Short mmCIF file of C-alpha atoms and ligand atoms in Angstrom, two decimals:
data_model
loop_
_atom_site.label_atom_id
_atom_site.label_comp_id
_atom_site.label_asym_id
_atom_site.label_seq_id
_atom_site.Cartn_x
_atom_site.Cartn_y
_atom_site.Cartn_z
CA UNK A 792 92.92 103.38 101.57
CA UNK A 793 96.17 103.72 103.12
CA UNK A 794 97.06 100.20 104.80
CA UNK A 795 98.14 101.87 108.20
CA UNK A 796 95.15 104.56 107.88
CA UNK A 797 93.61 103.60 111.18
CA UNK A 798 96.29 103.42 113.31
CA UNK A 799 95.83 106.37 115.06
CA UNK A 800 91.98 105.72 115.68
CA UNK A 801 93.47 102.61 117.43
CA UNK A 802 95.53 104.26 119.86
CA UNK A 803 93.32 107.13 120.56
CA UNK A 804 90.55 104.43 121.36
CA UNK A 805 93.30 102.80 124.00
CA UNK A 806 94.64 99.83 122.38
CA UNK A 807 96.07 98.16 125.24
CA UNK A 808 98.61 95.03 123.16
CA UNK A 809 100.08 95.41 119.79
CA UNK A 810 97.50 94.09 117.15
CA UNK A 811 99.75 91.29 115.25
CA UNK A 812 101.08 92.77 112.16
CA UNK A 813 102.57 95.80 114.07
CA UNK A 814 104.72 93.46 115.77
CA UNK A 815 108.78 92.38 114.02
CA UNK A 816 110.00 89.59 114.74
CA UNK A 817 113.36 90.92 115.55
CA UNK A 818 112.76 93.26 118.10
CA UNK A 819 114.46 96.39 118.17
CA UNK A 820 117.73 96.50 119.94
CA UNK A 821 116.79 99.23 123.22
CA UNK A 822 118.95 102.50 122.61
CA UNK A 823 122.44 102.93 123.51
CA UNK A 824 123.68 106.03 125.16
CA UNK A 825 126.14 107.15 122.34
CA UNK A 826 129.60 107.18 123.25
CA UNK A 827 129.93 110.59 120.85
CA UNK A 828 127.21 112.25 119.67
CA UNK A 829 126.43 113.42 115.99
CA UNK A 830 127.78 116.27 115.18
CA UNK A 831 125.86 119.88 115.84
CA UNK A 832 127.62 121.94 112.45
CA UNK A 833 127.22 125.71 112.55
CA UNK A 834 126.20 126.89 108.86
CA UNK A 835 126.30 130.46 109.18
CA UNK A 836 130.00 130.45 108.18
CA UNK A 837 129.40 128.69 104.74
CA UNK A 838 128.47 132.23 103.30
CA UNK A 839 131.60 134.17 105.17
CA UNK A 840 135.16 134.01 104.78
CA UNK A 841 135.38 130.75 106.87
CA UNK A 842 133.32 128.40 104.82
CA UNK A 843 137.01 126.11 104.06
CA UNK A 844 136.39 125.23 108.03
CA UNK A 845 132.53 124.48 108.17
CA UNK A 846 132.91 122.80 104.29
CA UNK A 847 135.69 120.76 106.41
CA UNK A 848 133.50 119.95 109.30
CA UNK A 849 130.90 118.67 106.61
CA UNK A 850 133.37 116.44 104.77
CA UNK A 851 134.63 114.91 108.12
CA UNK A 852 130.83 114.31 109.64
CA UNK A 853 130.12 112.74 106.18
CA UNK A 854 132.63 110.29 106.62
CA UNK A 855 132.59 109.68 110.21
CA UNK A 856 129.17 109.31 110.60
CA UNK A 857 127.37 109.64 107.54
CA UNK A 858 125.23 111.92 109.59
CA UNK A 859 124.63 115.41 111.21
CA UNK A 860 122.70 118.11 112.89
CA UNK A 861 122.76 121.74 111.46
CA UNK A 862 121.73 124.72 113.18
CA UNK A 863 122.31 128.46 111.35
CA UNK A 864 120.48 127.18 108.51
CA UNK A 865 118.96 129.81 106.98
CA UNK A 866 115.41 128.70 107.32
CA UNK A 867 113.34 130.34 110.21
CA UNK A 868 112.49 129.04 113.55
CA UNK A 869 109.04 130.39 112.77
CA UNK A 870 108.64 128.37 109.28
CA UNK A 871 109.49 124.73 111.08
CA UNK A 872 106.87 125.52 113.70
CA UNK A 873 104.70 126.44 111.66
CA UNK A 874 105.15 123.62 110.39
CA UNK A 875 105.05 121.25 112.69
CA UNK A 876 101.84 123.11 114.10
CA UNK A 877 100.19 122.20 110.63
CA UNK A 878 101.45 118.44 111.02
CA UNK A 879 100.14 118.38 114.61
CA UNK A 880 96.44 119.79 113.29
CA UNK A 881 96.51 117.62 109.98
CA UNK A 882 97.13 114.21 111.24
CA UNK A 883 94.18 115.72 114.36
CA UNK A 884 91.63 115.53 111.47
CA UNK A 885 88.53 113.21 111.98
CA UNK A 886 89.77 109.83 109.74
CA UNK A 887 87.63 110.23 106.94
CA UNK A 888 89.09 113.71 105.76
CA UNK A 889 92.66 111.96 106.82
CA UNK A 890 92.37 109.25 104.88
CA UNK A 891 92.03 111.37 101.26
CA UNK A 892 95.56 112.38 102.12
CA UNK A 893 97.55 109.48 103.76
CA UNK A 894 99.21 107.21 101.64
CA UNK A 895 100.91 103.87 101.94
CA UNK A 896 104.61 105.09 101.91
CA UNK A 897 105.84 101.52 100.13
CA UNK A 898 108.87 101.31 103.00
CA UNK A 899 105.96 100.87 105.34
CA UNK A 900 105.73 97.06 104.76
CA UNK A 901 108.82 95.19 105.35
CA UNK A 902 107.16 90.98 104.75
CA UNK A 903 104.57 91.04 106.91
CA UNK A 904 105.52 93.40 109.19
CA UNK A 905 103.81 97.25 109.37
CA UNK A 906 105.33 100.09 110.82
CA UNK A 907 103.85 102.18 113.68
CA UNK A 908 103.33 105.56 111.66
CA UNK A 909 101.23 107.17 109.19
CA UNK A 910 102.60 109.35 106.35
CA UNK A 911 101.60 112.16 104.00
CA UNK A 912 103.42 112.48 101.03
CA UNK A 913 103.30 115.66 99.26
CA UNK A 914 104.48 114.33 95.58
CA UNK A 915 100.68 113.57 94.16
CA UNK A 916 98.87 115.79 96.44
CA UNK A 917 97.92 119.29 95.33
CA UNK A 918 94.60 120.00 97.35
CA UNK A 919 95.63 119.29 101.47
CA UNK A 920 94.27 121.71 103.59
CA UNK A 921 95.21 125.21 102.73
CA UNK A 922 96.41 125.56 106.85
CA UNK A 923 98.56 122.50 106.08
CA UNK A 924 99.57 123.16 102.66
CA UNK A 925 101.01 126.45 102.96
CA UNK A 926 103.22 126.40 105.22
CA UNK A 927 104.46 122.78 103.64
CA UNK A 928 105.06 124.49 100.51
CA UNK A 929 107.26 127.29 101.85
CA UNK A 930 109.02 124.66 103.57
CA UNK A 931 109.71 122.48 100.69
CA UNK A 932 111.23 125.33 98.98
CA UNK A 933 113.41 126.12 101.77
CA UNK A 934 114.37 122.36 102.22
CA UNK A 935 115.56 122.57 98.43
CA UNK A 936 117.70 125.26 98.81
CA UNK A 937 119.32 123.92 102.20
CA UNK A 938 120.03 120.84 99.93
CA UNK A 939 121.38 122.08 97.47
CA UNK A 940 123.70 124.29 99.41
CA UNK A 941 124.86 121.27 101.50
CA UNK A 942 125.14 119.16 98.43
CA UNK A 943 127.70 121.78 97.24
CA UNK A 944 129.13 121.87 100.47
CA UNK A 945 129.77 118.05 100.54
CA UNK A 946 130.85 117.49 97.22
CA UNK A 947 133.52 120.37 97.82
CA UNK A 948 134.61 118.98 100.76
CA UNK A 949 135.62 115.68 98.63
CA UNK A 950 138.01 118.28 96.25
CA UNK A 951 135.31 118.23 93.71
CA UNK A 952 136.62 119.81 90.47
CA UNK A 953 135.82 123.52 89.25
CA UNK A 954 134.11 121.16 86.07
CA UNK A 955 132.24 118.74 88.54
CA UNK A 956 130.77 121.68 90.32
CA UNK A 957 129.13 123.07 87.68
CA UNK A 958 127.84 120.05 87.03
CA UNK A 959 125.74 119.66 89.90
CA UNK A 960 122.42 117.81 89.46
CA UNK A 961 120.36 117.85 92.73
CA UNK A 962 117.21 118.54 90.77
CA UNK A 963 114.37 116.39 92.82
CA UNK A 964 113.30 117.09 96.60
CA UNK A 965 109.93 114.80 97.67
CA UNK A 966 108.56 115.25 101.31
CA UNK A 967 106.76 113.65 103.13
CA UNK A 968 105.43 113.95 106.78
CA UNK A 969 105.48 111.16 109.82
CA UNK A 970 103.26 111.15 112.11
CA UNK A 971 103.97 107.56 114.72
CA UNK A 972 101.38 107.48 117.61
CA UNK A 973 102.65 106.28 121.03
CA UNK A 974 103.11 102.43 121.39
CA UNK A 975 101.42 100.02 124.13
CA UNK A 976 104.37 98.44 123.63
CA UNK A 977 107.54 100.06 121.97
CA UNK A 978 109.60 97.23 122.78
CA UNK A 979 107.44 95.19 119.71
CA UNK A 980 107.31 97.65 116.65
CA UNK A 981 109.20 100.09 114.99
CA UNK A 982 108.12 103.31 113.54
CA UNK A 983 110.10 103.33 110.58
CA UNK A 984 112.58 100.08 110.03
CA UNK A 985 116.14 100.07 109.47
CA UNK A 986 116.91 101.33 105.66
CA UNK A 987 118.79 103.67 104.18
CA UNK A 988 117.94 106.51 101.46
CA UNK A 989 117.81 106.49 98.08
CA UNK A 990 118.75 110.15 97.08
CA UNK A 991 121.56 112.48 97.11
CA UNK A 992 120.67 113.06 101.16
CA UNK A 993 118.42 114.10 103.30
CA UNK A 994 116.60 116.90 104.99
CA UNK A 995 114.60 115.72 108.11
CA UNK A 996 112.49 118.13 110.22
CA UNK A 997 111.85 116.23 113.73
CA UNK A 998 110.11 117.47 116.67
CA UNK A 999 111.40 117.34 120.36
CA UNK A 1000 110.37 113.63 120.78
CA UNK A 1001 113.06 111.77 119.76
CA UNK A 1002 113.25 108.94 118.69
CA UNK A 1003 116.09 108.61 115.35
CA UNK A 1004 118.48 106.04 115.89
CA UNK A 1005 121.67 105.79 113.21
CA UNK A 1006 123.56 102.80 112.61
CA UNK A 1007 127.34 103.42 113.96
CA UNK A 1008 130.04 100.78 114.29
CA UNK A 1009 127.77 97.82 115.16
CA UNK A 1010 125.32 100.16 117.77
CA UNK A 1011 121.61 102.17 117.48
CA UNK A 1012 122.80 105.19 119.04
CA UNK A 1013 120.23 107.76 119.20
CA UNK A 1014 120.13 110.89 117.45
CA UNK A 1015 118.74 113.56 120.33
CA UNK A 1016 117.08 116.35 118.66
CA UNK A 1017 118.50 119.64 118.89
CA UNK A 1018 116.29 122.82 119.03
CA UNK A 1019 115.65 124.67 115.39
CA UNK A 1020 118.25 122.13 114.15
CA UNK A 1021 117.84 120.35 111.00
CA UNK A 1022 119.15 116.61 110.41
CA UNK A 1023 121.14 115.43 107.01
CA UNK A 1024 122.06 112.10 106.37
CA UNK A 1025 124.02 110.47 103.36
CA UNK A 1026 121.97 108.28 101.55
CA UNK A 1027 123.04 106.32 98.30
CA UNK A 1028 123.14 108.57 95.75
CA UNK A 1029 126.17 109.92 97.78
CA UNK A 1030 127.89 107.30 98.32
CA UNK A 1031 128.07 106.15 94.60
CA UNK A 1032 129.23 109.85 93.97
CA UNK A 1033 131.93 109.91 96.71
CA UNK A 1034 132.92 106.66 95.39
CA UNK A 1035 132.55 104.99 98.98
CA UNK A 1036 134.17 107.84 100.77
CA UNK A 1037 130.72 108.27 102.50
CA UNK A 1038 128.83 105.74 103.51
CA UNK A 1039 124.86 105.77 103.11
CA UNK A 1040 123.85 105.11 106.73
CA UNK A 1041 121.08 102.96 108.10
CA UNK A 1042 118.92 104.53 110.35
CA UNK A 1043 115.54 103.47 111.64
CA UNK A 1044 112.90 104.76 114.11
CA UNK A 1045 111.70 103.44 117.41
CA UNK A 1046 108.64 103.98 119.30
CA UNK A 1047 107.47 105.23 122.45
CA UNK A 1048 104.63 104.74 125.16
CA UNK A 1049 103.55 108.32 125.28
CA UNK A 1050 103.99 110.78 123.22
CA UNK A 1051 103.26 111.23 119.30
CA UNK A 1052 106.31 112.34 117.16
CA UNK A 1053 106.11 113.89 113.91
CA UNK A 1054 109.02 114.67 111.43
CA UNK A 1055 109.04 115.57 107.78
CA UNK A 1056 112.22 114.13 105.66
CA UNK A 1057 112.53 116.07 102.67
CA UNK A 1058 114.69 113.24 100.40
CA UNK A 1059 117.15 115.57 97.97
CA UNK A 1060 118.06 113.66 95.00
CA UNK A 1061 118.88 113.80 91.11
CA UNK A 1062 115.79 113.97 88.31
CA UNK A 1063 114.99 110.24 87.45
CA UNK A 1064 116.68 110.83 83.94
CA UNK A 1065 119.33 111.77 85.50
CA UNK A 1066 122.79 109.24 85.97
CA UNK A 1067 125.05 109.01 89.21
CA UNK A 1068 128.36 107.63 88.70
CA UNK A 1069 131.72 108.51 91.58
CA UNK A 1070 133.68 112.03 90.75
CA UNK A 1071 136.17 111.26 88.24
CA UNK A 1072 138.49 113.16 90.13
CA UNK A 1073 138.17 110.72 92.82
CA UNK A 1074 138.92 107.49 90.29
CA UNK A 1075 142.23 106.70 89.41
CA UNK A 1076 145.01 103.55 89.58
CA UNK A 1077 145.27 103.62 93.12
CA UNK A 1078 141.53 104.10 93.65
CA UNK A 1079 139.40 102.07 91.07
CA UNK A 1080 135.67 102.49 90.47
CA UNK A 1081 133.66 100.98 92.91
CA UNK A 1082 130.27 102.17 91.33
CA UNK A 1083 129.54 102.18 88.21
CA UNK A 1084 126.40 104.66 86.65
CA UNK A 1085 123.21 104.08 87.32
CA UNK A 1086 120.23 106.13 85.62
CA UNK A 1087 118.58 107.24 88.91
CA UNK A 1088 114.87 105.76 87.89
CA UNK A 1089 116.17 102.43 87.25
CA UNK A 1090 118.32 102.47 90.63
CA UNK A 1091 114.84 103.12 92.14
CA UNK A 1092 113.19 100.71 91.06
CA UNK A 1093 115.68 98.46 92.23
CA UNK A 1094 115.78 100.14 95.95
CA UNK A 1095 112.24 99.67 95.76
CA UNK A 1096 112.18 95.84 95.30
CA UNK A 1097 114.66 95.03 97.42
CA UNK A 1098 115.46 97.58 100.43
CA UNK A 1099 111.93 97.02 101.96
CA UNK A 1100 112.03 92.90 101.06
CA UNK A 1101 112.52 89.68 103.88
CA UNK A 1102 115.88 89.71 102.95
CA UNK A 1103 116.65 93.51 103.29
CA UNK A 1104 119.38 93.92 100.89
CA UNK A 1105 121.48 97.13 100.18
CA UNK A 1106 119.85 98.68 97.49
CA UNK A 1107 123.64 99.80 96.79
CA UNK A 1108 124.03 96.17 95.26
CA UNK A 1109 122.79 97.42 91.83
CA UNK A 1110 125.67 99.55 91.53
CA UNK A 1111 128.54 98.25 93.15
CA UNK A 1112 131.10 96.82 91.03
O1 AKG B 306 111.45 110.24 111.29
C1 AKG B 306 111.82 110.06 111.43
O2 AKG B 306 112.90 110.49 112.04
C2 AKG B 306 112.81 109.57 110.23
C3 AKG B 306 112.28 109.65 108.78
C4 AKG B 306 112.99 108.24 107.17
O3 AKG B 306 114.35 107.96 107.68
C5 AKG B 306 112.38 108.57 106.37
O4 AKG B 306 111.56 108.71 106.17
O5 AKG B 306 113.39 107.83 105.52
FE1 FE2 B 307 114.97 107.36 105.99
#
C-alpha cells in the first residue's frame, strides 16, 4: 500500500490540521515574485530556416535558468486537456480503486517527512483504467519525441559535432502523474521537497494552479504556468554532458490551501546501461573535464540513496572529478 495513499481521503474528510508526518522542519519560504520570469520559448521555428535562432534561445535558457517553458511544441492542446481530465478522473476514484495503481514515489520521504501528494507511475503499470491509460500512452509517446527534439537542440546549442550528434542516446521516458491535494496549512508542507531530476531533461505538463518553484540566484521563484505550454528543466545527466555549462536546476513544489493541483512529469534519460560523460569537444587544456563517465544505472542508485536522505546531498558528487 502506498504511504501517501490515504492523503486525498484525509483532505476530503476536511482535515483541519496537518498530521505530523507531513510537517517539514524547515518550512518552505514564501514564494518570491520573480524579477525576471523563466523564458517562454516558441518551438515552431525549430523546423524552419530560423532553427539556429531557436537553438540559441534554448541554449541561453539552459545556461541562465536551466529551466524554460515551451509553446508550439507539437503536442495538440486537446491531448494535454484529455490527459489532465483523465488524471483528474483517476484521482477522483474511490481509494480502493486508486490504491491498485498509486506508487510510493521513492522521493516522497525525506527523512521522516512525507510530501503532500499522491503519485501514479506508468513504468510498471499495464492495467490502469483504459480512460486513463489511453491518453497517458498517447501523451507519453509524444513527450518522448519532444524530449528527443529538445535534447537534439540542447546538444546542438553546445556546438556538438556531427559525430557527437549521431551518438544521441535518449533512450528512456519515465512518466508519473502527481496529485497535490489542497493543504490546511501550506506553510508546513511541501508538495515535493527540493530536488534535482536525475536524467537529461524533464518534460512536465502542469495544470494552471501553480506551485512549482525553481532556485535562481539563491531565491525560490515561482514558475507560473502558461496555458498549453510544457515546462522543461535541465537534469543531472545533462549537467554532466555539458561539463557543467548547463546546471541541473533545484526545484520544488509548494502546496496551497484551496485548489488541488495535477502535474505529469516525463523524465527523459539515457538507458540504464548507457554511459554519460562530458561532450568531447567541450574538454580541452583550458577546460578540464569536471565530471567522469558514469553508467546511468549506477548513477541512479547513488542518486536515490543520497538525494532524498537527511543531508539532501547533491547526487552529482558521484560524477564530479
Ligand atoms: O509537480 C511538479 O510541478 C514537479 C514535479 C517534479 O519536479 C518531479 O516529479 O520531479
Ligand atoms: Fe523534479
